[in-house]
Coordinates of C-alpha atoms in Angstrom, one line a residue:
Chain A
M20 CA -0.1 0.0 0.0
A21 CA 1.5 3.3 -1.1
R22 CA 2.2 5.8 1.8
E23 CA 1.6 9.6 1.1
I24 CA 4.0 12.2 2.1
T25 CA 3.2 15.8 1.6
G26 CA 5.4 17.8 4.1
F27 CA 8.9 19.1 3.2
S28 CA 10.0 18.7 6.8
N29 CA 9.1 15.1 6.9
P30 CA 12.3 13.4 8.3
I31 CA 12.1 10.9 5.4
V32 CA 12.3 13.7 2.8
K33 CA 15.3 15.1 4.6
R34 CA 17.0 11.6 4.8
V35 CA 16.4 10.9 1.1
R36 CA 17.5 14.3 0.1
S37 CA 20.7 13.8 2.1
L38 CA 21.6 10.9 -0.3
R39 CA 22.6 13.7 -2.8
D40 CA 25.8 14.0 -0.6
K41 CA 28.5 11.4 -0.8
K42 CA 29.1 11.3 3.0
H43 CA 25.5 10.4 3.5
R44 CA 25.5 7.8 0.8
R45 CA 28.5 6.1 2.3
A46 CA 26.9 6.2 5.8
E47 CA 23.6 4.8 4.6
G48 CA 24.9 2.5 1.8
R49 CA 22.3 3.8 -0.5
F50 CA 21.9 6.0 -3.5
L51 CA 19.3 7.8 -5.7
A52 CA 18.3 7.2 -9.2
E53 CA 15.6 9.1 -11.0
G54 CA 13.5 9.0 -14.1
L55 CA 11.2 6.3 -15.6
R56 CA 13.9 5.2 -18.1
I57 CA 16.6 4.5 -15.6
L58 CA 14.3 2.9 -13.0
T59 CA 12.9 0.6 -15.7
E60 CA 16.4 -0.3 -16.8
A61 CA 17.1 -1.3 -13.2
L62 CA 13.9 -3.3 -13.0
D63 CA 14.8 -5.1 -16.2
A64 CA 18.1 -5.9 -14.7
G65 CA 16.3 -7.4 -11.7
V66 CA 17.0 -4.6 -9.3
T67 CA 14.1 -2.9 -7.4
P68 CA 14.3 0.2 -5.2
E69 CA 14.1 0.0 -1.5
M70 CA 11.9 3.0 -1.7
L71 CA 10.0 4.3 -4.9
W72 CA 8.7 7.8 -5.0
H73 CA 6.2 9.1 -7.5
S74 CA 3.7 11.8 -8.0
P75 CA -0.1 11.1 -7.8
E76 CA -0.2 12.2 -11.5
S77 CA 2.0 9.5 -12.7
A78 CA 0.3 6.7 -10.6
N79 CA -1.5 5.2 -13.6
H80 CA 1.5 5.3 -16.0
P81 CA 2.0 1.6 -17.0
L82 CA 5.7 1.7 -16.2
V83 CA 4.9 3.3 -12.8
V84 CA 2.4 0.6 -12.1
R85 CA 5.0 -2.0 -13.1
L86 CA 7.6 -0.4 -10.8
T87 CA 5.2 -0.1 -7.9
E88 CA 4.2 -3.7 -8.1
A89 CA 7.8 -4.9 -8.4
T90 CA 8.9 -2.7 -5.4
E91 CA 6.1 -3.9 -3.2
A92 CA 6.6 -7.5 -4.1
A93 CA 10.3 -7.1 -3.2
G94 CA 9.3 -5.7 0.2
G95 CA 10.2 -2.1 -0.8
E96 CA 8.1 0.9 0.1
V97 CA 6.2 3.1 -2.3
V98 CA 5.7 6.8 -1.5
V99 CA 3.3 9.2 -3.3
T100 CA 4.3 12.8 -3.0
H101 CA 3.8 16.1 -4.9
P102 CA 6.2 17.2 -7.7
D103 CA 7.7 20.0 -5.5
I104 CA 9.0 17.4 -3.1
L105 CA 10.3 15.3 -6.0
S106 CA 12.2 18.4 -7.3
K107 CA 13.7 19.0 -3.9
L108 CA 14.8 15.3 -3.7
S109 CA 16.3 15.2 -7.3
G110 CA 17.7 18.7 -7.3
K111 CA 16.3 19.3 -10.7
D112 CA 13.5 21.8 -11.7
N113 CA 11.8 19.3 -13.8
P114 CA 12.4 16.0 -12.1
G115 CA 11.4 12.7 -13.8
S116 CA 8.2 11.4 -12.6
V117 CA 9.8 8.8 -10.4
L118 CA 12.7 8.4 -8.0
G119 CA 14.2 5.4 -6.4
V120 CA 16.4 4.8 -3.4
Y121 CA 18.7 1.8 -4.1
H122 CA 21.4 -0.2 -2.2
E123 CA 24.9 0.7 -3.2
R124 CA 26.7 -2.4 -4.7
L125 CA 30.4 -2.5 -5.4
V126 CA 31.7 -5.9 -6.5
P127 CA 35.0 -6.8 -4.8
L128 CA 37.7 -7.5 -7.5
D129 CA 38.1 -11.1 -6.2
Q130 CA 34.4 -11.6 -7.0
V131 CA 34.8 -10.2 -10.7
D132 CA 34.7 -13.1 -13.1
R133 CA 36.7 -11.8 -16.1
S134 CA 35.7 -14.6 -18.3
T135 CA 32.1 -13.2 -18.6
A136 CA 33.1 -10.4 -20.9
D137 CA 35.7 -9.6 -23.6
I138 CA 36.1 -6.0 -22.5
W139 CA 36.6 -4.4 -19.1
I140 CA 37.0 -0.7 -18.5
V141 CA 39.6 0.6 -16.0
A142 CA 39.6 4.4 -15.0
Q143 CA 42.3 6.0 -13.0
A144 CA 41.7 9.1 -10.9
L145 CA 38.6 9.9 -12.9
R146 CA 37.2 13.3 -11.7
D147 CA 34.2 14.1 -13.7
P148 CA 30.9 12.3 -12.8
G149 CA 29.5 12.8 -16.2
N150 CA 32.5 11.0 -17.8
L151 CA 32.2 8.1 -15.2
G152 CA 28.5 7.6 -15.9
T153 CA 29.1 7.9 -19.7
M154 CA 31.8 5.2 -19.4
L155 CA 29.2 3.0 -17.7
R156 CA 26.7 3.6 -20.5
T157 CA 29.4 2.9 -23.2
G158 CA 30.5 -0.2 -21.3
D159 CA 26.9 -1.6 -21.4
A160 CA 26.8 -0.7 -25.2
V161 CA 29.9 -2.6 -26.0
G162 CA 29.1 -5.6 -23.9
A163 CA 31.8 -4.8 -21.3
G164 CA 31.7 -6.7 -18.0
G165 CA 32.1 -3.6 -15.9
L166 CA 34.1 -0.6 -14.7
I167 CA 37.1 -0.9 -12.2
L168 CA 37.9 2.4 -10.5
I169 CA 41.6 2.9 -9.5
D170 CA 43.0 5.6 -7.1
D171 CA 40.7 8.4 -6.0
C172 CA 37.8 8.5 -8.6
T173 CA 34.6 10.5 -8.5
D174 CA 31.8 8.6 -6.8
P175 CA 30.0 6.2 -9.1
F176 CA 26.7 6.5 -7.1
S177 CA 26.5 10.4 -7.3
V178 CA 23.3 11.6 -8.9
E179 CA 25.2 13.0 -11.8
A180 CA 27.1 9.8 -12.6
V181 CA 24.0 7.7 -12.2
R182 CA 22.1 10.0 -14.5
A183 CA 24.9 9.9 -17.2
S184 CA 25.0 6.1 -16.9
M185 CA 21.4 6.0 -18.2
G186 CA 20.9 2.8 -16.1
A187 CA 24.1 1.1 -16.8
I188 CA 25.0 1.6 -13.1
F189 CA 22.6 -1.3 -12.6
T190 CA 23.9 -3.5 -15.5
Q191 CA 27.6 -3.1 -15.2
S192 CA 29.6 -4.3 -12.3
V193 CA 31.5 -1.6 -10.5
S194 CA 34.7 -2.2 -8.5
V195 CA 37.0 0.0 -6.6
A196 CA 40.7 -1.0 -6.1
S197 CA 44.1 0.3 -5.4
W198 CA 46.5 0.1 -8.4
A199 CA 48.6 -2.5 -6.5
D200 CA 45.7 -4.7 -5.9
F201 CA 44.3 -4.3 -9.4
V202 CA 47.6 -5.4 -10.9
T203 CA 47.9 -8.4 -8.6
W204 CA 44.4 -9.5 -9.5
L205 CA 44.9 -8.8 -13.2
R206 CA 48.1 -10.8 -13.5
G207 CA 46.4 -13.7 -11.7
G208 CA 44.5 -14.6 -14.9
P209 CA 44.3 -13.9 -18.6
G210 CA 44.0 -10.3 -19.7
Q211 CA 45.6 -7.6 -22.0
L212 CA 46.0 -4.2 -20.3
V213 CA 45.8 -1.6 -23.0
G214 CA 46.6 2.0 -22.0
T215 CA 45.6 5.0 -24.1
S216 CA 48.5 7.5 -24.0
L217 CA 50.2 10.4 -25.6
N218 CA 53.5 8.8 -24.9
T219 CA 53.5 6.3 -27.8
D220 CA 53.3 6.3 -31.6
V221 CA 51.4 3.0 -31.8
D222 CA 48.2 3.5 -33.7
Y223 CA 45.2 2.0 -31.9
Q224 CA 44.2 0.2 -35.2
A225 CA 47.7 -1.2 -35.8
V226 CA 47.5 -3.8 -33.0
K227 CA 45.6 -6.9 -32.2
Y228 CA 43.5 -7.0 -29.1
T229 CA 43.0 -10.2 -27.3
A230 CA 40.1 -10.9 -24.9
P231 CA 39.7 -10.1 -22.2
T232 CA 40.9 -6.6 -23.0
F233 CA 41.3 -4.2 -20.1
I234 CA 41.0 -0.6 -21.4
L235 CA 42.9 1.7 -19.1
V236 CA 42.2 5.4 -19.2
G237 CA 43.9 8.0 -16.9
N238 CA 42.8 11.1 -15.1
E239 CA 41.2 13.9 -17.4
A240 CA 44.1 16.4 -16.8
Q241 CA 47.2 14.4 -16.1
G242 CA 46.6 11.1 -18.1
L243 CA 48.2 7.9 -16.7
P244 CA 51.2 8.0 -14.3
A245 CA 54.4 6.7 -15.9
D246 CA 54.7 3.6 -13.8
Y247 CA 51.0 2.7 -14.7
E248 CA 51.9 3.0 -18.4
A249 CA 55.0 0.9 -17.8
E250 CA 52.7 -2.0 -16.6
C251 CA 50.5 -1.9 -19.7
D252 CA 50.8 -4.7 -22.3
L253 CA 50.2 -2.2 -24.9
L254 CA 50.1 1.7 -25.1
V255 CA 48.1 3.0 -28.0
K256 CA 46.9 6.3 -29.3
M257 CA 44.2 7.5 -31.6
P258 CA 45.1 9.7 -34.6
M259 CA 44.9 13.4 -33.6
L260 CA 44.5 15.6 -36.8
G261 CA 44.0 19.0 -35.2
K262 CA 45.6 21.3 -32.6
A263 CA 44.5 19.4 -29.5
D264 CA 46.6 16.5 -28.3
S265 CA 43.9 14.4 -26.4
L266 CA 40.3 13.4 -26.4
N267 CA 37.7 13.6 -23.6
A268 CA 38.3 10.6 -21.3
A269 CA 34.9 9.0 -21.9
V270 CA 35.2 9.6 -25.7
A271 CA 38.7 7.9 -25.8
T272 CA 37.2 5.0 -23.9
A273 CA 34.4 4.6 -26.4
V274 CA 36.6 5.0 -29.5
M275 CA 39.0 2.3 -28.1
A276 CA 36.1 0.0 -27.1
Y277 CA 34.5 0.1 -30.5
E278 CA 37.8 -0.7 -32.1
V279 CA 38.0 -3.8 -29.9
I280 CA 34.6 -5.0 -30.8
N281 CA 35.1 -4.1 -34.5
Q282 CA 38.2 -6.2 -34.6
K283 CA 36.2 -9.0 -33.0
R284 CA 33.4 -8.7 -35.6
R285 CA 35.9 -8.9 -38.4
S286 CA 37.6 -12.0 -37.1
P287 CA 35.4 -13.8 -34.5
A288 CA 37.3 -16.1 -32.2
Chain B
M18 CA 50.7 48.3 -18.8
A19 CA 48.8 46.0 -16.5
R20 CA 45.9 47.5 -14.5
E21 CA 45.3 46.3 -10.9
I22 CA 41.8 45.5 -9.7
T23 CA 41.3 44.4 -6.1
G24 CA 37.7 45.2 -5.1
F25 CA 34.9 42.8 -5.5
S26 CA 32.5 45.7 -6.2
N27 CA 34.5 47.1 -9.0
P28 CA 32.0 47.5 -11.9
I29 CA 34.4 45.7 -14.3
V30 CA 34.4 42.7 -12.0
K31 CA 30.6 42.7 -12.0
R32 CA 30.4 43.1 -15.7
V33 CA 32.9 40.3 -16.5
R34 CA 31.1 38.0 -14.1
S35 CA 27.9 38.7 -15.7
L36 CA 29.3 37.0 -18.9
R37 CA 28.6 33.7 -17.0
D38 CA 24.9 34.4 -18.0
K39 CA 23.8 33.8 -21.6
K40 CA 21.6 36.9 -21.6
H41 CA 24.7 39.1 -20.8
R42 CA 26.9 37.2 -23.3
R43 CA 24.4 37.9 -25.9
A44 CA 24.1 41.6 -25.0
E45 CA 27.8 42.1 -24.9
G46 CA 28.8 39.7 -27.7
R47 CA 31.5 38.4 -25.4
F48 CA 32.4 35.2 -23.4
L49 CA 34.7 33.9 -20.8
A50 CA 37.4 31.3 -21.2
E51 CA 39.7 30.3 -18.3
G52 CA 42.9 28.3 -17.7
L53 CA 46.3 28.6 -19.2
R54 CA 45.8 25.5 -21.5
I55 CA 42.7 26.9 -23.2
L56 CA 44.0 30.5 -23.4
T57 CA 47.2 29.3 -25.0
E58 CA 45.3 27.2 -27.4
A59 CA 43.4 30.3 -28.4
L60 CA 46.7 32.2 -28.9
D61 CA 48.1 29.5 -31.0
A62 CA 44.9 29.8 -33.1
G63 CA 45.7 33.5 -33.4
V64 CA 43.0 34.6 -31.0
T65 CA 43.8 37.0 -28.3
P66 CA 41.5 38.1 -25.4
E67 CA 40.0 41.6 -25.2
M68 CA 40.8 41.5 -21.6
L69 CA 43.2 39.1 -19.8
W70 CA 43.0 38.5 -16.0
H71 CA 45.7 36.9 -13.9
S72 CA 46.9 36.9 -10.3
P73 CA 50.1 38.5 -9.3
E74 CA 51.6 35.0 -8.5
S75 CA 51.2 33.8 -12.1
A76 CA 52.8 37.1 -13.6
N77 CA 56.1 35.5 -14.3
H78 CA 54.8 32.2 -15.7
P79 CA 56.2 32.0 -19.3
L80 CA 52.8 31.2 -20.8
V81 CA 51.3 34.2 -18.8
V82 CA 54.1 36.5 -20.1
R83 CA 53.4 35.4 -23.7
L84 CA 49.7 35.9 -23.2
T85 CA 50.2 39.3 -21.7
E86 CA 52.5 40.5 -24.4
A87 CA 50.1 39.2 -27.1
T88 CA 47.0 40.8 -25.6
E89 CA 48.7 44.2 -25.2
A90 CA 50.1 44.0 -28.7
A91 CA 46.6 43.4 -30.0
G92 CA 45.3 46.3 -28.1
G93 CA 43.7 44.3 -25.3
E94 CA 43.8 45.0 -21.6
V95 CA 45.6 43.1 -18.9
V96 CA 44.2 43.1 -15.4
V97 CA 46.0 41.7 -12.4
T98 CA 43.8 40.7 -9.5
H99 CA 43.8 38.3 -6.6
P100 CA 42.7 34.6 -6.7
D101 CA 39.5 35.3 -4.8
I102 CA 38.3 37.6 -7.6
L103 CA 39.4 35.2 -10.2
S104 CA 37.3 32.5 -8.3
K105 CA 34.3 34.8 -8.3
L106 CA 34.6 35.4 -12.0
S107 CA 35.1 31.8 -12.9
G108 CA 32.6 30.3 -10.5
K109 CA 35.3 27.7 -9.6
D110 CA 36.9 27.2 -6.2
N111 CA 40.2 26.6 -7.7
P112 CA 40.3 28.8 -10.9
G113 CA 42.9 28.5 -13.5
S114 CA 45.5 31.1 -13.0
V115 CA 44.2 33.1 -16.0
L116 CA 40.9 34.1 -17.5
G117 CA 40.1 35.9 -20.8
V118 CA 37.2 37.8 -22.2
Y119 CA 36.8 37.0 -25.9
H120 CA 34.5 38.2 -28.7
E121 CA 31.9 35.7 -29.6
R122 CA 32.2 34.6 -33.2
L123 CA 29.6 32.6 -35.0
V124 CA 30.2 31.9 -38.7
P125 CA 27.2 32.4 -40.9
L126 CA 26.6 29.2 -43.0
D127 CA 26.9 31.0 -46.2
Q128 CA 30.5 31.9 -45.1
V129 CA 31.3 28.2 -44.3
D130 CA 33.7 26.7 -46.9
R131 CA 32.8 23.0 -46.8
S132 CA 35.8 22.1 -49.0
T133 CA 38.2 22.9 -46.3
A134 CA 37.5 19.7 -44.3
D135 CA 36.2 16.1 -44.9
I136 CA 34.1 16.1 -41.7
W137 CA 31.5 18.4 -40.3
I138 CA 29.5 17.9 -37.3
V139 CA 25.8 18.9 -37.0
A140 CA 24.0 18.7 -33.8
Q141 CA 20.3 19.1 -33.4
A142 CA 18.6 20.4 -30.2
L143 CA 21.7 19.6 -28.1
R144 CA 21.0 20.3 -24.5
D145 CA 24.2 19.5 -22.5
P146 CA 27.0 22.1 -22.6
G147 CA 29.5 19.3 -21.8
N148 CA 28.3 17.4 -24.8
L149 CA 28.6 20.4 -27.0
G150 CA 32.2 21.3 -25.8
T151 CA 33.1 17.6 -26.1
M152 CA 31.9 17.6 -29.7
L153 CA 34.1 20.7 -30.5
R154 CA 37.1 18.9 -29.0
T155 CA 36.4 15.7 -30.9
G156 CA 35.9 17.8 -34.0
D157 CA 39.4 19.3 -33.7
A158 CA 40.8 15.8 -33.0
V159 CA 39.4 14.4 -36.3
G160 CA 40.2 17.3 -38.3
A161 CA 36.5 18.5 -38.7
G162 CA 35.9 21.9 -40.1
G163 CA 33.4 22.9 -37.4
L164 CA 30.1 22.4 -35.6
I165 CA 26.7 23.4 -37.0
L166 CA 24.0 23.8 -34.4
I167 CA 20.4 23.2 -35.5
D168 CA 17.2 24.2 -33.6
D169 CA 17.4 25.3 -30.0
C170 CA 20.9 24.1 -28.8
T171 CA 22.7 24.9 -25.5
D172 CA 25.0 27.9 -25.9
P173 CA 28.4 27.2 -27.3
F174 CA 29.9 30.1 -25.4
S175 CA 28.8 29.0 -21.9
V176 CA 31.6 28.5 -19.3
E177 CA 30.9 24.7 -19.3
A178 CA 30.9 24.4 -23.0
V179 CA 34.1 26.4 -23.4
R180 CA 35.7 24.4 -20.7
A181 CA 34.7 21.0 -22.2
S182 CA 36.0 22.2 -25.6
M183 CA 39.5 22.5 -24.2
G184 CA 40.2 25.3 -26.5
A185 CA 38.5 23.9 -29.6
I186 CA 35.9 26.7 -29.4
F187 CA 38.8 28.8 -30.9
T188 CA 39.8 26.3 -33.6
Q189 CA 36.5 25.0 -34.8
S190 CA 34.0 27.1 -36.7
V191 CA 30.7 27.3 -35.0
S192 CA 27.4 28.1 -36.8
V193 CA 23.8 28.4 -35.8
A194 CA 21.1 27.6 -38.4
S195 CA 17.4 26.6 -38.7
W196 CA 16.9 23.1 -40.2
A197 CA 15.4 24.5 -43.3
D198 CA 18.4 27.0 -43.9
F199 CA 20.9 24.2 -43.2
V200 CA 19.2 21.8 -45.7
T201 CA 19.1 24.6 -48.4
W202 CA 22.8 25.3 -47.8
L203 CA 23.8 21.6 -47.7
R204 CA 22.1 20.8 -50.9
G205 CA 23.7 23.8 -52.7
G206 CA 27.0 21.9 -52.9
P207 CA 28.6 18.4 -52.3
G208 CA 28.0 16.7 -49.1
Q209 CA 26.8 13.4 -47.6
L210 CA 24.4 13.8 -44.7
V211 CA 24.7 10.9 -42.3
G212 CA 22.3 10.5 -39.3
T213 CA 22.9 8.3 -36.4
S214 CA 19.7 6.6 -35.5
L215 CA 17.9 3.7 -33.8
N216 CA 15.6 3.5 -36.7
T217 CA 17.9 1.6 -39.0
D218 CA 19.7 -1.7 -39.3
V219 CA 22.5 -0.3 -41.4
D220 CA 25.8 -0.9 -39.5
Y221 CA 28.0 2.1 -39.3
Q222 CA 31.0 0.1 -40.6
A223 CA 29.0 -1.4 -43.6
V224 CA 28.8 1.8 -45.7
K225 CA 31.1 4.1 -47.5
Y226 CA 31.5 7.6 -46.4
T227 CA 32.2 10.3 -49.0
A228 CA 33.8 13.7 -48.2
P229 CA 32.5 16.1 -47.1
T230 CA 30.6 14.0 -44.6
F231 CA 28.1 15.8 -42.4
I232 CA 27.6 13.8 -39.2
L233 CA 24.1 14.6 -37.9
V234 CA 23.4 13.7 -34.2
G235 CA 20.1 14.4 -32.5
N236 CA 18.9 15.6 -29.1
E237 CA 20.1 13.6 -26.2
A238 CA 16.6 12.4 -25.1
Q239 CA 14.6 12.4 -28.3
G240 CA 17.1 11.6 -31.1
L241 CA 16.4 13.1 -34.5
P242 CA 12.9 14.1 -35.6
A243 CA 11.5 11.7 -38.4
D244 CA 11.6 14.3 -41.1
Y245 CA 15.2 15.0 -40.4
E246 CA 16.1 11.3 -40.7
A247 CA 14.1 11.3 -44.0
E248 CA 16.4 14.0 -45.3
C249 CA 19.6 12.0 -44.5
D250 CA 21.5 10.3 -47.4
L251 CA 22.4 7.5 -44.9
L252 CA 21.1 6.4 -41.5
V253 CA 23.5 4.3 -39.6
K254 CA 23.8 2.8 -36.1
M255 CA 26.6 1.4 -34.1
P256 CA 26.3 -2.1 -32.7
M257 CA 24.7 -2.1 -29.2
L258 CA 25.5 -5.3 -27.4
G259 CA 24.0 -4.6 -24.0
K260 CA 20.7 -3.5 -22.5
A261 CA 21.0 0.2 -23.5
D262 CA 19.8 1.2 -27.0
S263 CA 21.9 4.3 -27.5
L264 CA 25.2 6.0 -26.7
N265 CA 25.9 9.5 -25.2
A266 CA 25.6 12.1 -28.0
A267 CA 29.1 13.2 -27.9
V268 CA 30.3 9.6 -27.7
A269 CA 28.2 8.6 -30.8
T270 CA 29.6 11.6 -32.7
A271 CA 33.2 10.5 -31.9
V272 CA 32.7 6.8 -32.7
M273 CA 31.2 7.9 -36.1
A274 CA 33.8 10.5 -36.8
Y275 CA 36.7 8.0 -36.1
E276 CA 35.0 5.5 -38.4
V277 CA 35.0 8.2 -41.2
I278 CA 38.7 9.0 -40.8
N279 CA 39.6 5.3 -40.4
Q280 CA 38.0 4.6 -43.8
K281 CA 39.9 7.5 -45.3
R282 CA 43.1 6.2 -43.7
R283 CA 42.6 2.8 -45.3
S284 CA 41.8 4.1 -48.8
P285 CA 43.1 7.7 -49.1
A286 CA 41.3 9.6 -51.9

């Protein structure tokens, strides 16, 4: 049975809104996702929210009905509230008609099964939540297994990252590891570590990628540290025909990932 | 001779800060760019700021010296101010050490010379300034001629778009046009209009691109209108191997643009 909340000062409103801050997300182990498209993507991936918020106006939308039923069947709570409170929770003037509170789930590296996918994306010291979310979205598109975050990256569960992921936060595995732990884990099994770098003349189309390929992309401003590059099995670069010397990190990841799957499409294993 | 400004209430501080708003940018015909990397990129492209702001601490940095000399030689003004005012102007806690005020320059379509490049990027109803700036940056990387903005796009001269362009706002031509005017201009000369779309089964690697290729990308949420797709010479899509049905708009543009230049690298004209 849906519960109705209409007061801005309701403690649950304050608590859910606090999930917009990383500190509170970590303390609660929960995060926010918003919009019918993303919540439906989550449901299709078998993930229901612990708490589903929607406005009275959207109650009869078929997807909202589906989300409501699934949330209640899984023991979650459904809250009906007015659009102003949804705006306050989402921080957007025009929020989607639904908002969900989800459990954060990080996959420890030793539980990552690299054999399940041909591509894995590894990001180092990534700062921009839009880039992180876009990498998850691209990862889903190219059939990657997941995203491994090295060093101090922006939070994958921020509202901005979740939004940019367009639901891929629910379909890609996300792991956080130190560089040392990642290298130890990587070398404990098959895997080709490919770094994108300015410090090479190797064209990204001139080499052969072997699965599983781990695409390593560095910090937006600094790129990869020299010792990280030294660990790579391959360093490659994309042609740069203009004045700039680099691509946006999420763009570079996507151009690399499509080359890997295009090679595989030409000569299937 | 550099002028010193130390007061937050100085009318010039207020006027420059107002350029963070689109309304004031349009009224003044000027925009802000910040950071040594982007201002140096502008200088290398032959563009000097009308007004250059830097802190006393950065006065002896070789690039700041170069920017100062070039700005003064071109009749611009150099202002020395403290980091707090730079922060206020840039809206960032840690501003770059320099900030420039530049003239907005849009290139009317009838002054665009399509023969100067093999790739042109055309964006329709683009909403996200980060995506717009990233498309400019990608355009520079692939040797595109410029970006043509159709319908109501986000402002290419916003602080966020300029920042994401990493200086490409100074090296790529930027035009704004209605769809009708764009189509009339396009069909007045050679050009292959290629739309990325979900409404096709044509693989983006299965077709031959001919220069100049106009890559058309639609709004982030809606994609291209049906009649825009009908006007395209080709509709193509990238393989999507996961749950999602689309890529981020700037990512899709880049994956397309690299396919176009990769085809050209394999069989040069």
